[in-house]
C-alpha atoms as a PDB file:
ATOM      1  CA  MET A   1       0.000   0.000   0.000  1.00  0.00           C
ATOM      2  CA  ALA A   2       1.279   3.478  -0.887  1.00  0.00           C
ATOM      3  CA  ALA A   3       2.427   5.694   1.969  1.00  0.00           C
ATOM      4  CA  ALA A   4      -0.363   7.775   3.475  1.00  0.00           C
ATOM      5  CA  ARG A   5      -0.700  11.259   1.988  1.00  0.00           C
ATOM      6  CA  LYS A   6       0.409  13.900   4.503  1.00  0.00           C
ATOM      7  CA  ILE A   7      -2.143  16.669   5.017  1.00  0.00           C
ATOM      8  CA  ILE A   8      -2.809  19.673   7.227  1.00  0.00           C
ATOM      9  CA  ILE A   9      -6.494  20.539   7.654  1.00  0.00           C
ATOM     10  CA  ASP A  10      -7.168  24.253   8.162  1.00  0.00           C
ATOM     11  CA  THR A  11     -10.687  24.706   9.473  1.00  0.00           C
ATOM     12  CA  ASP A  12     -13.394  26.724  11.249  1.00  0.00           C
ATOM     13  CA  PRO A  13     -15.777  24.007  12.531  1.00  0.00           C
ATOM     14  CA  GLY A  14     -18.762  24.137  11.516  1.00  0.00           C
ATOM     15  CA  GLN A  15     -20.875  20.991  11.074  1.00  0.00           C
ATOM     16  CA  ASP A  16     -19.635  20.331   7.534  1.00  0.00           C
ATOM     17  CA  ASP A  17     -16.032  20.911   8.705  1.00  0.00           C
ATOM     18  CA  ALA A  18     -16.669  18.290  11.389  1.00  0.00           C
ATOM     19  CA  LEU A  19     -17.727  15.731   8.765  1.00  0.00           C
ATOM     20  CA  ALA A  20     -14.641  16.567   6.680  1.00  0.00           C
ATOM     21  CA  ILE A  21     -12.329  16.072   9.682  1.00  0.00           C
ATOM     22  CA  LEU A  22     -14.039  12.776  10.532  1.00  0.00           C
ATOM     23  CA  LEU A  23     -13.743  11.600   6.915  1.00  0.00           C
ATOM     24  CA  ALA A  24      -9.996  12.315   7.028  1.00  0.00           C
ATOM     25  CA  LEU A  25      -9.473  10.664  10.419  1.00  0.00           C
ATOM     26  CA  GLY A  26     -11.383   7.592   9.231  1.00  0.00           C
ATOM     27  CA  SER A  27      -9.227   7.200   6.102  1.00  0.00           C
ATOM     28  CA  PRO A  28      -5.929   5.291   6.423  1.00  0.00           C
ATOM     29  CA  GLU A  29      -4.736   6.765   3.088  1.00  0.00           C
ATOM     30  CA  LEU A  30      -4.375  10.140   4.834  1.00  0.00           C
ATOM     31  CA  ASP A  31      -1.886  11.149   7.525  1.00  0.00           C
ATOM     32  CA  VAL A  32      -3.310  14.189   9.340  1.00  0.00           C
ATOM     33  CA  LEU A  33      -0.171  15.960  10.587  1.00  0.00           C
ATOM     34  CA  GLY A  34      -2.219  18.619  12.334  1.00  0.00           C
ATOM     35  CA  ILE A  35      -5.445  20.586  12.356  1.00  0.00           C
ATOM     36  CA  THR A  36      -5.155  24.366  12.322  1.00  0.00           C
ATOM     37  CA  ALA A  37      -8.142  26.427  13.462  1.00  0.00           C
ATOM     38  CA  VAL A  38      -9.130  29.807  12.038  1.00  0.00           C
ATOM     39  CA  ALA A  39     -11.896  32.284  12.855  1.00  0.00           C
ATOM     40  CA  GLY A  40     -14.794  31.915  10.430  1.00  0.00           C
ATOM     41  CA  ASN A  41     -18.125  30.179  11.016  1.00  0.00           C
ATOM     42  CA  VAL A  42     -17.699  31.164  14.679  1.00  0.00           C
ATOM     43  CA  PRO A  43     -14.857  32.988  16.502  1.00  0.00           C
ATOM     44  CA  LEU A  44     -11.468  31.302  17.010  1.00  0.00           C
ATOM     45  CA  ALA A  45     -12.077  30.419  20.680  1.00  0.00           C
ATOM     46  CA  LEU A  46     -14.906  28.159  19.467  1.00  0.00           C
ATOM     47  CA  THR A  47     -13.332  26.796  16.257  1.00  0.00           C
ATOM     48  CA  GLU A  48     -10.213  25.524  18.055  1.00  0.00           C
ATOM     49  CA  LYS A  49     -12.381  23.944  20.749  1.00  0.00           C
ATOM     50  CA  ASN A  50     -14.720  22.414  18.174  1.00  0.00           C
ATOM     51  CA  ALA A  51     -11.787  20.885  16.295  1.00  0.00           C
ATOM     52  CA  ARG A  52     -10.695  19.163  19.509  1.00  0.00           C
ATOM     53  CA  LYS A  53     -14.249  17.962  20.211  1.00  0.00           C
ATOM     54  CA  ILE A  54     -14.313  16.293  16.783  1.00  0.00           C
ATOM     55  CA  CYS A  55     -10.934  14.601  17.294  1.00  0.00           C
ATOM     56  CA  GLU A  56     -12.193  13.171  20.591  1.00  0.00           C
ATOM     57  CA  LEU A  57     -15.466  12.047  18.979  1.00  0.00           C
ATOM     58  CA  ALA A  58     -13.343  10.202  16.408  1.00  0.00           C
ATOM     59  CA  GLY A  59     -11.338   8.546  19.190  1.00  0.00           C
ATOM     60  CA  LYS A  60      -8.187  10.347  17.981  1.00  0.00           C
ATOM     61  CA  PRO A  61      -7.199  12.632  20.883  1.00  0.00           C
ATOM     62  CA  GLU A  62      -3.538  12.363  19.854  1.00  0.00           C
ATOM     63  CA  THR A  63      -4.276  14.592  16.827  1.00  0.00           C
ATOM     64  CA  LYS A  64      -2.509  17.943  17.132  1.00  0.00           C
ATOM     65  CA  VAL A  65      -4.772  21.002  17.031  1.00  0.00           C
ATOM     66  CA  PHE A  66      -3.342  24.520  16.693  1.00  0.00           C
ATOM     67  CA  ALA A  67      -5.068  27.911  17.024  1.00  0.00           C
ATOM     68  CA  GLY A  68      -4.404  30.435  14.270  1.00  0.00           C
ATOM     69  CA  ALA A  69      -5.737  33.770  13.107  1.00  0.00           C
ATOM     70  CA  ILE A  70      -8.319  35.471  15.287  1.00  0.00           C
ATOM     71  CA  ARG A  71      -9.519  37.766  12.464  1.00  0.00           C
ATOM     72  CA  PRO A  72      -9.158  38.306   8.694  1.00  0.00           C
ATOM     73  CA  LEU A  73      -6.135  40.103   7.196  1.00  0.00           C
ATOM     74  CA  VAL A  74      -7.920  43.408   6.532  1.00  0.00           C
ATOM     75  CA  ARG A  75     -11.651  43.283   7.154  1.00  0.00           C
ATOM     76  CA  ASP A  76     -13.642  42.740  10.343  1.00  0.00           C
ATOM     77  CA  LEU A  77     -14.642  39.153  11.096  1.00  0.00           C
ATOM     78  CA  VAL A  78     -18.038  38.025   9.799  1.00  0.00           C
ATOM     79  CA  THR A  79     -19.417  34.824  11.390  1.00  0.00           C
ATOM     80  CA  ALA A  80     -22.318  32.475  10.608  1.00  0.00           C
ATOM     81  CA  GLU A  81     -24.032  31.495  13.861  1.00  0.00           C
ATOM     82  CA  HIS A  82     -27.383  31.783  12.040  1.00  0.00           C
ATOM     83  CA  VAL A  83     -26.313  28.709  10.038  1.00  0.00           C
ATOM     84  CA  HIS A  84     -24.175  26.732  12.493  1.00  0.00           C
ATOM     85  CA  GLY A  85     -25.726  27.704  15.838  1.00  0.00           C
ATOM     86  CA  ARG A  86     -24.079  29.558  18.699  1.00  0.00           C
ATOM     87  CA  SER A  87     -21.439  26.897  19.330  1.00  0.00           C
ATOM     88  CA  GLY A  88     -20.688  26.311  15.652  1.00  0.00           C
ATOM     89  CA  LEU A  89     -21.464  22.620  16.241  1.00  0.00           C
ATOM     90  CA  ASP A  90     -25.091  22.763  17.319  1.00  0.00           C
ATOM     91  CA  GLY A  91     -26.991  19.482  16.987  1.00  0.00           C
ATOM     92  CA  PRO A  92     -25.448  16.776  19.182  1.00  0.00           C
ATOM     93  CA  ASP A  93     -24.384  17.400  22.762  1.00  0.00           C
ATOM     94  CA  LEU A  94     -20.623  16.892  22.490  1.00  0.00           C
ATOM     95  CA  PRO A  95     -18.592  17.032  25.727  1.00  0.00           C
ATOM     96  CA  GLU A  96     -15.992  19.722  26.407  1.00  0.00           C
ATOM     97  CA  PRO A  97     -12.636  18.494  25.065  1.00  0.00           C
ATOM     98  CA  GLU A  98      -9.966  17.142  27.399  1.00  0.00           C
ATOM     99  CA  MET A  99      -7.147  16.964  24.833  1.00  0.00           C
ATOM    100  CA  PRO A 100      -4.875  20.010  24.926  1.00  0.00           C
ATOM    101  CA  LEU A 101      -4.562  22.781  22.394  1.00  0.00           C
ATOM    102  CA  GLN A 102      -0.967  22.935  21.088  1.00  0.00           C
ATOM    103  CA  GLU A 103       0.994  25.959  22.286  1.00  0.00           C
ATOM    104  CA  GLN A 104       2.515  26.726  18.888  1.00  0.00           C
ATOM    105  CA  HIS A 105       0.649  29.175  16.636  1.00  0.00           C
ATOM    106  CA  ALA A 106      -1.032  27.560  13.620  1.00  0.00           C
ATOM    107  CA  VAL A 107       0.852  29.731  11.123  1.00  0.00           C
ATOM    108  CA  ASP A 108       4.220  28.764  12.628  1.00  0.00           C
ATOM    109  CA  PHE A 109       3.198  25.099  12.537  1.00  0.00           C
ATOM    110  CA  ILE A 110       2.247  25.336   8.837  1.00  0.00           C
ATOM    111  CA  ILE A 111       5.545  27.037   7.893  1.00  0.00           C
ATOM    112  CA  GLU A 112       7.753  24.764  10.025  1.00  0.00           C
ATOM    113  CA  THR A 113       6.074  21.596   8.796  1.00  0.00           C
ATOM    114  CA  LEU A 114       6.350  22.534   5.123  1.00  0.00           C
ATOM    115  CA  MET A 115      10.001  23.566   5.511  1.00  0.00           C
ATOM    116  CA  ALA A 116      10.887  20.358   7.392  1.00  0.00           C
ATOM    117  CA  HIS A 117       9.374  17.987   4.815  1.00  0.00           C
ATOM    118  CA  GLU A 118      10.364  17.243   1.254  1.00  0.00           C
ATOM    119  CA  GLU A 119       9.066  19.512  -1.496  1.00  0.00           C
ATOM    120  CA  GLY A 120       5.681  18.294  -2.751  1.00  0.00           C
ATOM    121  CA  GLU A 121       5.053  16.094   0.271  1.00  0.00           C
ATOM    122  CA  ILE A 122       2.325  18.027   2.110  1.00  0.00           C
ATOM    123  CA  THR A 123      -1.169  18.945   0.964  1.00  0.00           C
ATOM    124  CA  LEU A 124      -3.038  21.815   2.632  1.00  0.00           C
ATOM    125  CA  CYS A 125      -6.794  21.366   3.044  1.00  0.00           C
ATOM    126  CA  PRO A 126      -8.428  24.707   3.921  1.00  0.00           C
ATOM    127  CA  LEU A 127     -12.118  24.359   4.793  1.00  0.00           C
ATOM    128  CA  GLY A 128     -12.713  27.939   5.997  1.00  0.00           C
ATOM    129  CA  PRO A 129     -11.427  31.463   5.360  1.00  0.00           C
ATOM    130  CA  LEU A 130      -7.869  31.372   4.004  1.00  0.00           C
ATOM    131  CA  THR A 131      -6.328  33.679   6.638  1.00  0.00           C
ATOM    132  CA  ASN A 132      -3.867  31.169   8.149  1.00  0.00           C
ATOM    133  CA  ILE A 133      -2.647  30.000   4.729  1.00  0.00           C
ATOM    134  CA  ALA A 134      -2.152  33.573   3.487  1.00  0.00           C
ATOM    135  CA  LEU A 135      -0.309  34.582   6.652  1.00  0.00           C
ATOM    136  CA  ALA A 136       2.016  31.597   6.225  1.00  0.00           C
ATOM    137  CA  LEU A 137       2.655  32.439   2.547  1.00  0.00           C
ATOM    138  CA  ASN A 138       3.316  36.093   3.371  1.00  0.00           C
ATOM    139  CA  ARG A 139       5.704  35.267   6.207  1.00  0.00           C
ATOM    140  CA  GLU A 140       7.637  32.569   4.355  1.00  0.00           C
ATOM    141  CA  PRO A 141       7.113  32.788   0.566  1.00  0.00           C
ATOM    142  CA  ARG A 142       9.425  29.778   0.052  1.00  0.00           C
ATOM    143  CA  ILE A 143       6.637  27.451   1.220  1.00  0.00           C
ATOM    144  CA  ALA A 144       4.618  28.061  -1.985  1.00  0.00           C
ATOM    145  CA  SER A 145       6.875  25.809  -4.072  1.00  0.00           C
ATOM    146  CA  ARG A 146       6.967  23.145  -1.338  1.00  0.00           C
ATOM    147  CA  ILE A 147       3.175  22.611  -1.176  1.00  0.00           C
ATOM    148  CA  ARG A 148       1.952  19.545  -3.081  1.00  0.00           C
ATOM    149  CA  GLU A 149      -1.531  21.021  -3.501  1.00  0.00           C
ATOM    150  CA  ILE A 150      -3.919  23.387  -1.780  1.00  0.00           C
ATOM    151  CA  VAL A 151      -7.329  21.702  -2.022  1.00  0.00           C
ATOM    152  CA  LEU A 152      -9.853  24.215  -0.726  1.00  0.00           C
ATOM    153  CA  MET A 153     -13.576  24.690  -0.315  1.00  0.00           C
ATOM    154  CA  GLY A 154     -14.588  28.155  -1.415  1.00  0.00           C
ATOM    155  CA  GLY A 155     -15.988  30.383  -4.117  1.00  0.00           C
ATOM    156  CA  GLY A 156     -18.711  29.985  -6.665  1.00  0.00           C
ATOM    157  CA  PHE A 157     -19.440  30.990 -10.219  1.00  0.00           C
ATOM    158  CA  PHE A 158     -22.534  29.527 -11.882  1.00  0.00           C
ATOM    159  CA  GLU A 159     -24.188  29.244  -8.428  1.00  0.00           C
ATOM    160  CA  GLY A 160     -23.340  32.814  -7.430  1.00  0.00           C
ATOM    161  CA  GLY A 161     -22.814  33.402  -3.720  1.00  0.00           C
ATOM    162  CA  ASN A 162     -24.367  32.127  -0.505  1.00  0.00           C
ATOM    163  CA  VAL A 163     -23.638  35.060   1.827  1.00  0.00           C
ATOM    164  CA  THR A 164     -24.058  37.859  -0.739  1.00  0.00           C
ATOM    165  CA  PRO A 165     -25.409  37.504  -4.292  1.00  0.00           C
ATOM    166  CA  ALA A 166     -21.794  37.422  -5.517  1.00  0.00           C
ATOM    167  CA  ALA A 167     -19.720  35.781  -2.777  1.00  0.00           C
ATOM    168  CA  GLU A 168     -19.380  32.435  -1.030  1.00  0.00           C
ATOM    169  CA  PHE A 169     -18.840  32.674   2.748  1.00  0.00           C
ATOM    170  CA  ASN A 170     -15.219  31.452   3.082  1.00  0.00           C
ATOM    171  CA  ILE A 171     -13.895  33.814   0.425  1.00  0.00           C
ATOM    172  CA  TYR A 172     -16.121  36.695   1.551  1.00  0.00           C
ATOM    173  CA  VAL A 173     -14.843  36.521   5.137  1.00  0.00           C
ATOM    174  CA  ASP A 174     -11.244  37.053   3.998  1.00  0.00           C
ATOM    175  CA  PRO A 175     -11.054  37.997   0.316  1.00  0.00           C
ATOM    176  CA  HIS A 176      -7.562  39.451   0.714  1.00  0.00           C
ATOM    177  CA  ALA A 177      -6.296  36.106   2.017  1.00  0.00           C
ATOM    178  CA  ALA A 178      -7.913  34.258  -0.900  1.00  0.00           C
ATOM    179  CA  ASP A 179      -6.202  36.709  -3.267  1.00  0.00           C
ATOM    180  CA  VAL A 180      -2.798  35.915  -1.681  1.00  0.00           C
ATOM    181  CA  VAL A 181      -3.379  32.153  -2.015  1.00  0.00           C
ATOM    182  CA  LEU A 182      -4.538  32.305  -5.636  1.00  0.00           C
ATOM    183  CA  ARG A 183      -1.574  34.487  -6.616  1.00  0.00           C
ATOM    184  CA  SER A 184       0.974  32.380  -4.724  1.00  0.00           C
ATOM    185  CA  GLY A 185       1.840  29.992  -7.542  1.00  0.00           C
ATOM    186  CA  ALA A 186       1.046  26.966  -5.358  1.00  0.00           C
ATOM    187  CA  PRO A 187      -1.157  24.363  -7.122  1.00  0.00           C
ATOM    188  CA  VAL A 188      -4.792  24.997  -6.167  1.00  0.00           C
ATOM    189  CA  VAL A 189      -7.826  22.707  -6.469  1.00  0.00           C
ATOM    190  CA  MET A 190     -11.064  24.544  -5.731  1.00  0.00           C
ATOM    191  CA  MET A 191     -14.377  23.073  -4.553  1.00  0.00           C
ATOM    192  CA  PRO A 192     -16.843  25.929  -5.162  1.00  0.00           C
ATOM    193  CA  LEU A 193     -20.583  26.056  -4.491  1.00  0.00           C
ATOM    194  CA  ASP A 194     -21.044  24.818  -8.070  1.00  0.00           C
ATOM    195  CA  VAL A 195     -19.939  21.359  -6.946  1.00  0.00           C
ATOM    196  CA  THR A 196     -20.968  21.347  -3.268  1.00  0.00           C
ATOM    197  CA  HIS A 197     -24.556  22.323  -4.095  1.00  0.00           C
ATOM    198  CA  LYS A 198     -24.834  18.969  -5.882  1.00  0.00           C
ATOM    199  CA  ALA A 199     -23.872  17.046  -2.709  1.00  0.00           C
ATOM    200  CA  LEU A 200     -27.166  17.204  -0.810  1.00  0.00           C
ATOM    201  CA  THR A 201     -27.769  15.605   2.592  1.00  0.00           C
ATOM    202  CA  THR A 202     -31.058  13.950   1.623  1.00  0.00           C
ATOM    203  CA  ARG A 203     -33.166  12.093   4.187  1.00  0.00           C
ATOM    204  CA  SER A 204     -32.004   8.716   2.902  1.00  0.00           C
ATOM    205  CA  ARG A 205     -28.318   9.721   3.008  1.00  0.00           C
ATOM    206  CA  ILE A 206     -28.598  10.910   6.618  1.00  0.00           C
ATOM    207  CA  ALA A 207     -30.533   7.732   7.482  1.00  0.00           C
ATOM    208  CA  ALA A 208     -27.649   5.632   6.119  1.00  0.00           C
ATOM    209  CA  ILE A 209     -25.232   7.471   8.435  1.00  0.00           C
ATOM    210  CA  ARG A 210     -27.548   7.081  11.440  1.00  0.00           C
ATOM    211  CA  ASP A 211     -27.976   3.382  10.614  1.00  0.00           C
ATOM    212  CA  LEU A 212     -24.269   2.856  11.331  1.00  0.00           C
ATOM    213  CA  GLY A 213     -25.493   2.616  14.916  1.00  0.00           C
ATOM    214  CA  THR A 214     -22.306   4.138  16.327  1.00  0.00           C
ATOM    215  CA  LYS A 215     -21.578   7.177  18.470  1.00  0.00           C
ATOM    216  CA  VAL A 216     -19.956   8.859  15.462  1.00  0.00           C
ATOM    217  CA  GLY A 217     -22.866   7.969  13.156  1.00  0.00           C
ATOM    218  CA  ASP A 218     -25.445   9.323  15.612  1.00  0.00           C
ATOM    219  CA  ALA A 219     -23.494  12.562  16.168  1.00  0.00           C
ATOM    220  CA  CYS A 220     -23.039  13.085  12.416  1.00  0.00           C
ATOM    221  CA  ALA A 221     -26.748  12.560  11.738  1.00  0.00           C
ATOM    222  CA  GLU A 222     -27.588  15.148  14.417  1.00  0.00           C
ATOM    223  CA  LEU A 223     -24.981  17.606  13.073  1.00  0.00           C
ATOM    224  CA  LEU A 224     -26.382  17.274   9.559  1.00  0.00           C
ATOM    225  CA  GLU A 225     -30.013  17.593  10.596  1.00  0.00           C
ATOM    226  CA  PHE A 226     -29.217  20.841  12.395  1.00  0.00           C
ATOM    227  CA  PHE A 227     -27.011  22.156   9.581  1.00  0.00           C
ATOM    228  CA  GLU A 228     -29.355  21.401   6.687  1.00  0.00           C
ATOM    229  CA  ARG A 229     -32.395  23.204   8.104  1.00  0.00           C
ATOM    230  CA  PHE A 230     -31.064  26.627   7.027  1.00  0.00           C
ATOM    231  CA  ASP A 231     -30.289  25.624   3.438  1.00  0.00           C
ATOM    232  CA  GLU A 232     -33.455  23.563   3.024  1.00  0.00           C
ATOM    233  CA  GLU A 233     -35.443  26.665   3.851  1.00  0.00           C
ATOM    234  CA  LYS A 234     -33.291  28.864   1.584  1.00  0.00           C
ATOM    235  CA  TYR A 235     -33.118  26.565  -1.452  1.00  0.00           C
ATOM    236  CA  GLY A 236     -36.288  24.486  -0.999  1.00  0.00           C
ATOM    237  CA  THR A 237     -34.355  21.217  -1.354  1.00  0.00           C
ATOM    238  CA  ASP A 238     -34.411  17.824   0.381  1.00  0.00           C
ATOM    239  CA  GLY A 239     -31.201  18.296   2.325  1.00  0.00           C
ATOM    240  CA  GLY A 240     -28.547  20.982   2.297  1.00  0.00           C
ATOM    241  CA  PRO A 241     -25.185  21.097   0.508  1.00  0.00           C
ATOM    242  CA  LEU A 242     -22.351  19.268   2.273  1.00  0.00           C
ATOM    243  CA  HIS A 243     -19.460  21.569   1.370  1.00  0.00           C
ATOM    244  CA  ASP A 244     -16.238  20.768   3.208  1.00  0.00           C
ATOM    245  CA  PRO A 245     -16.060  16.949   2.967  1.00  0.00           C
ATOM    246  CA  CYS A 246     -15.709  17.410  -0.820  1.00  0.00           C
ATOM    247  CA  VAL A 247     -12.112  18.518  -0.157  1.00  0.00           C
ATOM    248  CA  ILE A 248     -11.204  15.295   1.658  1.00  0.00           C
ATOM    249  CA  ALA A 249     -13.203  13.100  -0.734  1.00  0.00           C
ATOM    250  CA  TYR A 250     -11.190  14.531  -3.634  1.00  0.00           C
ATOM    251  CA  LEU A 251      -7.947  13.363  -2.014  1.00  0.00           C
ATOM    252  CA  LEU A 252      -9.411   9.871  -1.583  1.00  0.00           C
ATOM    253  CA  GLN A 253     -11.324   9.464  -4.864  1.00  0.00           C
ATOM    254  CA  PRO A 254     -10.587  12.267  -7.338  1.00  0.00           C
ATOM    255  CA  GLU A 255     -12.592  10.409  -9.983  1.00  0.00           C
ATOM    256  CA  LEU A 256     -15.778  11.427  -8.117  1.00  0.00           C
ATOM    257  CA  PHE A 257     -15.231  15.004  -9.364  1.00  0.00           C
ATOM    258  CA  GLY A 258     -15.007  16.778 -12.698  1.00  0.00           C
ATOM    259  CA  GLY A 259     -13.766  20.259 -13.526  1.00  0.00           C
ATOM    260  CA  ARG A 260     -11.253  22.253 -15.531  1.00  0.00           C
ATOM    261  CA  ARG A 261      -8.186  24.389 -15.076  1.00  0.00           C
ATOM    262  CA  CYS A 262      -8.875  28.093 -15.337  1.00  0.00           C
ATOM    263  CA  ASN A 263      -7.947  31.474 -13.966  1.00  0.00           C
ATOM    264  CA  VAL A 264      -9.563  32.510 -10.705  1.00  0.00           C
ATOM    265  CA  ALA A 265      -9.317  36.063  -9.389  1.00  0.00           C
ATOM    266  CA  VAL A 266     -10.901  37.467  -6.226  1.00  0.00           C
ATOM    267  CA  GLU A 267     -12.684  40.806  -5.938  1.00  0.00           C
ATOM    268  CA  THR A 268     -11.192  42.849  -3.085  1.00  0.00           C
ATOM    269  CA  GLY A 269     -12.160  46.401  -4.098  1.00  0.00           C
ATOM    270  CA  SER A 270     -15.925  46.568  -4.560  1.00  0.00           C
ATOM    271  CA  GLU A 271     -18.314  46.400  -1.595  1.00  0.00           C
ATOM    272  CA  LEU A 272     -21.062  45.210  -3.948  1.00  0.00           C
ATOM    273  CA  THR A 273     -19.145  42.123  -5.125  1.00  0.00           C
ATOM    274  CA  MET A 274     -16.527  41.793  -2.345  1.00  0.00           C
ATOM    275  CA  GLY A 275     -15.147  38.253  -2.217  1.00  0.00           C
ATOM    276  CA  MET A 276     -16.542  37.210  -5.585  1.00  0.00           C
ATOM    277  CA  THR A 277     -14.441  34.541  -7.296  1.00  0.00           C
ATOM    278  CA  VAL A 278     -14.176  35.618 -10.936  1.00  0.00           C
ATOM    279  CA  ILE A 279     -13.660  32.267 -12.666  1.00  0.00           C
ATOM    280  CA  ASP A 280     -12.637  32.360 -16.315  1.00  0.00           C
ATOM    281  CA  TRP A 281     -14.478  29.115 -17.065  1.00  0.00           C
ATOM    282  CA  TRP A 282     -14.862  29.891 -20.786  1.00  0.00           C
ATOM    283  CA  GLN A 283     -11.222  31.046 -21.199  1.00  0.00           C
ATOM    284  CA  VAL A 284     -12.171  34.502 -22.434  1.00  0.00           C
ATOM    285  CA  THR A 285      -9.046  36.170 -21.006  1.00  0.00           C
ATOM    286  CA  GLU A 286      -5.341  35.521 -21.342  1.00  0.00           C
ATOM    287  CA  ARG A 287      -4.961  35.329 -17.554  1.00  0.00           C
ATOM    288  CA  PRO A 288      -2.891  32.317 -16.485  1.00  0.00           C
ATOM    289  CA  LYS A 289      -4.721  29.211 -15.273  1.00  0.00           C
ATOM    290  CA  ASN A 290      -4.054  29.128 -11.519  1.00  0.00           C
ATOM    291  CA  ALA A 291      -6.639  26.633 -10.250  1.00  0.00           C
ATOM    292  CA  LEU A 292      -8.375  23.368 -11.057  1.00  0.00           C
ATOM    293  CA  VAL A 293     -12.012  24.342 -10.496  1.00  0.00           C
ATOM    294  CA  MET A 294     -14.519  21.548  -9.882  1.00  0.00           C
ATOM    295  CA  ARG A 295     -18.078  21.669 -11.160  1.00  0.00           C
ATOM    296  CA  ASP A 296     -19.346  18.058 -11.187  1.00  0.00           C
ATOM    297  CA  ILE A 297     -19.638  15.355  -8.542  1.00  0.00           C
ATOM    298  CA  ASP A 298     -20.888  11.787  -8.345  1.00  0.00           C
ATOM    299  CA  ALA A 299     -23.011  12.585  -5.281  1.00  0.00           C
ATOM    300  CA  ASP A 300     -24.055   8.975  -4.605  1.00  0.00           C
ATOM    301  CA  GLY A 301     -20.438   7.823  -4.760  1.00  0.00           C
ATOM    302  CA  PHE A 302     -19.431  10.699  -2.474  1.00  0.00           C
ATOM    303  CA  PHE A 303     -21.982   9.811   0.231  1.00  0.00           C
ATOM    304  CA  LYS A 304     -21.104   6.112  -0.060  1.00  0.00           C
ATOM    305  CA  LEU A 305     -17.449   6.938   0.594  1.00  0.00           C
ATOM    306  CA  LEU A 306     -18.344   9.239   3.494  1.00  0.00           C
ATOM    307  CA  THR A 307     -20.618   6.661   5.162  1.00  0.00           C
ATOM    308  CA  LYS A 308     -18.075   3.859   4.698  1.00  0.00           C
ATOM    309  CA  ARG A 309     -15.263   5.885   6.311  1.00  0.00           C
ATOM    310  CA  LEU A 310     -17.422   7.119   9.196  1.00  0.00           C
ATOM    311  CA  ALA A 311     -18.113   3.441   9.924  1.00  0.00           C
ATOM    312  CA  ARG A 312     -14.398   2.943  10.654  1.00  0.00           C
ATOM    313  CA  LEU A 313     -14.456   5.389  13.585  1.00  0.00           C
END
């Protein structure tokens, strides 16, 4: 069996972040070197705690969790308690974590880890605003060429935005950070709303997770039932989009996804379209292709993979 792929998960949990972390921890093909928390769905004091709660739920308290940026690079923090609840992980009643938070700052951990490993060995998996990744790139530009891939959830094009008509939440919260990442030269794979909106947590898919009959399965079903209520009301669908696990699923089974390489630029100047990802899908400019942008997903295959891996925890 090939050596496990080394990853760092950068995250702002978030129910869908929780499922992504659990999918990674339940997959032997992945070696989670650390989880770095960022302010986003809820403030940093909650996201770092939530990350530890998820590691303990998975039975992996040895996982290293680091706290990172408390606010975006330039703008004030915007959070999403109206979606995720006051704790960020509303739904199940998860106990307060006992595992410690690492003392090192998340940005230092990202830089040190990339510099200590071989070039092209480590994949970054940002599931929230890109503040920590941008801070690391700004502080130590040499890491850009050492990153194997940055596989991120963020942006939208054909689907528009989900927090403003133009912008998806993760990019909107810190558009300047997204701009740094997309200009860095590091290889980027992007999971925008165009793909995640096709991965719906239907009743039958949640039932399959609950039917695992495990502590993890029960908690995930409760997380998803809380999380989907907002999007079901907004979009009128059976189930809500399951955004962040798409990042981890791509590492495990890239054939579940389809997309194309194109240029992606981020709006940082206009209040009307702040955080919009301008994706040159139809190649109408000469701008260099800086991202592999996904648009299609085998949603049944994705939920099968997710359920199978949750069963291992």
